[in-house]
Structure formats: C-alpha cells, structure tokens
Amino acid sequence: MSLCAYTLKCFNCVGKDCNETVVCPTVAGITLDRCAKVEQNGVVVKSCMNRDLCIAPISCCSTDLCNSAVTTGPALALLLLSSTIFTLFL
C-alpha cells in the first residue's frame, strides 16, 4: 500500500497585497499543515504553520489558499517566527 503525502498550498508573504504562494513542507520533522494569517499595526503576514501554533489571534485554516483574507491581532511575532523558520529550511 502506498501513502500519498497531503500538500497544502498557502499564501506566504508580508504585506496586504501579496500573492506569493508555497506548498507547505515538513520542517525538522514538524508538519506545517495549516495556512495562517494575522494583521497587527497594519502589517499582514501569511504563512504555513503547524496546527499546534494556531492560537488566537492567529487565524488558521486547512484548505488550499484559505489564508487570503486578513484578521487582526497581537500575534505577529509568532507568525513571523514561524515564517522565518519555514524560509530557513526551504
């Protein structure tokens, strides 16, 4: 029996007008299985994230390109950290 890995596609960018997309990878054994988005002080960040890091006010979803809308909240640093880790391991 063969197993097929699920690949989630998310927006991955900083800024309100972003259209860069990525296929979410597994990084250091951690599956980035959610699309995430957050806005704080007018800065919008969209990225892949592990489901365990999806805490309010970060908005997470699990379908392709579902992080196109914007939410607000103070968790920009957590999402930026996740995005940085994601980028370092590409």
mmCIF file of C-alpha atoms in Angstrom:
data_model
loop_
_atom_site.group_PDB
_atom_site.id
_atom_site.type_symbol
_atom_site.label_atom_id
_atom_site.label_comp_id
_atom_site.label_asym_id
_atom_site.label_seq_id
_atom_site.Cartn_x
_atom_site.Cartn_y
_atom_site.Cartn_z
ATOM 1 C CA MET A 1 0.000 0.000 0.000
ATOM 2 C CA SER A 2 1.403 3.393 -0.912
ATOM 3 C CA LEU A 3 0.810 6.529 1.090
ATOM 4 C CA CYS A 4 0.490 9.894 -0.579
ATOM 5 C CA ALA A 5 1.551 12.972 1.385
ATOM 6 C CA TYR A 6 -1.008 15.756 1.540
ATOM 7 C CA THR A 7 0.400 19.020 0.275
ATOM 8 C CA LEU A 8 -1.295 22.204 1.375
ATOM 9 C CA LYS A 9 -0.822 25.377 -0.658
ATOM 10 C CA CYS A 10 -0.845 28.702 1.229
ATOM 11 C CA PHE A 11 -0.122 32.348 0.665
ATOM 12 C CA ASN A 12 3.311 33.135 2.143
ATOM 13 C CA CYS A 13 4.120 36.827 2.306
ATOM 14 C CA VAL A 14 4.243 40.027 4.305
ATOM 15 C CA GLY A 15 2.038 42.891 3.174
ATOM 16 C CA LYS A 16 -1.584 43.464 2.272
ATOM 17 C CA ASP A 17 -1.161 42.995 -1.467
ATOM 18 C CA CYS A 18 0.558 39.643 -1.571
ATOM 19 C CA ASN A 19 0.089 36.805 -3.997
ATOM 20 C CA GLU A 20 3.151 34.609 -3.409
ATOM 21 C CA THR A 21 2.156 31.001 -2.760
ATOM 22 C CA VAL A 22 4.060 27.992 -1.432
ATOM 23 C CA VAL A 23 3.434 24.308 -0.842
ATOM 24 C CA CYS A 24 3.758 23.768 2.911
ATOM 25 C CA PRO A 25 6.631 21.430 3.775
ATOM 26 C CA THR A 26 7.635 19.369 6.757
ATOM 27 C CA VAL A 27 10.396 21.223 8.614
ATOM 28 C CA ALA A 28 12.662 19.360 11.051
ATOM 29 C CA GLY A 29 10.023 16.640 11.405
ATOM 30 C CA ILE A 30 7.206 19.131 12.049
ATOM 31 C CA THR A 31 4.401 19.202 9.511
ATOM 32 C CA LEU A 32 3.253 22.673 8.535
ATOM 33 C CA ASP A 33 -0.340 21.630 7.974
ATOM 34 C CA ARG A 34 -2.254 24.897 8.272
ATOM 35 C CA CYS A 35 -2.391 28.185 6.400
ATOM 36 C CA ALA A 36 -2.136 31.115 8.804
ATOM 37 C CA LYS A 37 -2.739 34.851 8.703
ATOM 38 C CA VAL A 38 -2.504 37.732 11.130
ATOM 39 C CA GLU A 39 -2.506 41.532 10.980
ATOM 40 C CA GLN A 40 -1.053 43.864 13.560
ATOM 41 C CA ASN A 41 -0.433 47.596 13.250
ATOM 42 C CA GLY A 42 -1.256 47.423 9.552
ATOM 43 C CA VAL A 43 1.268 44.647 8.832
ATOM 44 C CA VAL A 44 -0.230 41.498 7.308
ATOM 45 C CA VAL A 45 1.647 38.191 7.470
ATOM 46 C CA LYS A 46 0.525 34.996 5.734
ATOM 47 C CA SER A 47 2.359 31.695 6.003
ATOM 48 C CA CYS A 48 2.253 27.958 6.606
ATOM 49 C CA MET A 49 2.094 26.884 10.243
ATOM 50 C CA ASN A 50 1.795 23.797 12.396
ATOM 51 C CA ARG A 51 -1.673 23.268 13.855
ATOM 52 C CA ASP A 52 -0.284 23.358 17.418
ATOM 53 C CA LEU A 53 0.757 27.013 16.954
ATOM 54 C CA CYS A 54 -2.668 28.132 15.764
ATOM 55 C CA ILE A 55 -3.769 30.133 18.771
ATOM 56 C CA ALA A 56 -5.816 33.309 18.871
ATOM 57 C CA PRO A 57 -5.435 35.830 17.373
ATOM 58 C CA ILE A 58 -3.680 33.913 14.588
ATOM 59 C CA SER A 59 -6.288 32.647 12.182
ATOM 60 C CA CYS A 60 -5.565 29.208 10.708
ATOM 61 C CA CYS A 61 -7.322 27.125 8.090
ATOM 62 C CA SER A 62 -6.670 23.850 6.319
ATOM 63 C CA THR A 63 -7.662 24.204 2.667
ATOM 64 C CA ASP A 64 -5.590 25.443 -0.250
ATOM 65 C CA LEU A 65 -5.071 29.234 -0.295
ATOM 66 C CA CYS A 66 -7.585 29.745 2.508
ATOM 67 C CA ASN A 67 -5.438 32.416 4.180
ATOM 68 C CA SER A 68 -6.266 35.121 1.657
ATOM 69 C CA ALA A 69 -8.476 37.192 3.997
ATOM 70 C CA VAL A 70 -6.993 39.239 6.836
ATOM 71 C CA THR A 71 -7.622 39.095 10.577
ATOM 72 C CA THR A 72 -6.249 41.342 13.298
ATOM 73 C CA GLY A 73 -4.360 40.546 16.471
ATOM 74 C CA PRO A 74 -1.162 40.850 18.513
ATOM 75 C CA ALA A 75 0.488 37.549 17.495
ATOM 76 C CA LEU A 76 2.505 38.927 14.598
ATOM 77 C CA ALA A 77 5.819 37.920 16.209
ATOM 78 C CA LEU A 78 4.809 34.258 16.459
ATOM 79 C CA LEU A 79 3.726 34.144 12.824
ATOM 80 C CA LEU A 80 6.881 35.952 11.694
ATOM 81 C CA LEU A 81 8.995 33.451 13.631
ATOM 82 C CA SER A 82 7.167 30.544 12.034
ATOM 83 C CA SER A 83 7.566 32.114 8.600
ATOM 84 C CA THR A 84 11.290 32.674 9.214
ATOM 85 C CA ILE A 85 11.820 29.067 10.280
ATOM 86 C CA PHE A 86 9.887 27.920 7.215
ATOM 87 C CA THR A 87 12.057 30.060 4.929
ATOM 88 C CA LEU A 88 15.334 28.914 6.512
ATOM 89 C CA PHE A 89 14.578 25.253 5.849
ATOM 90 C CA LEU A 90 13.481 25.612 2.218
#
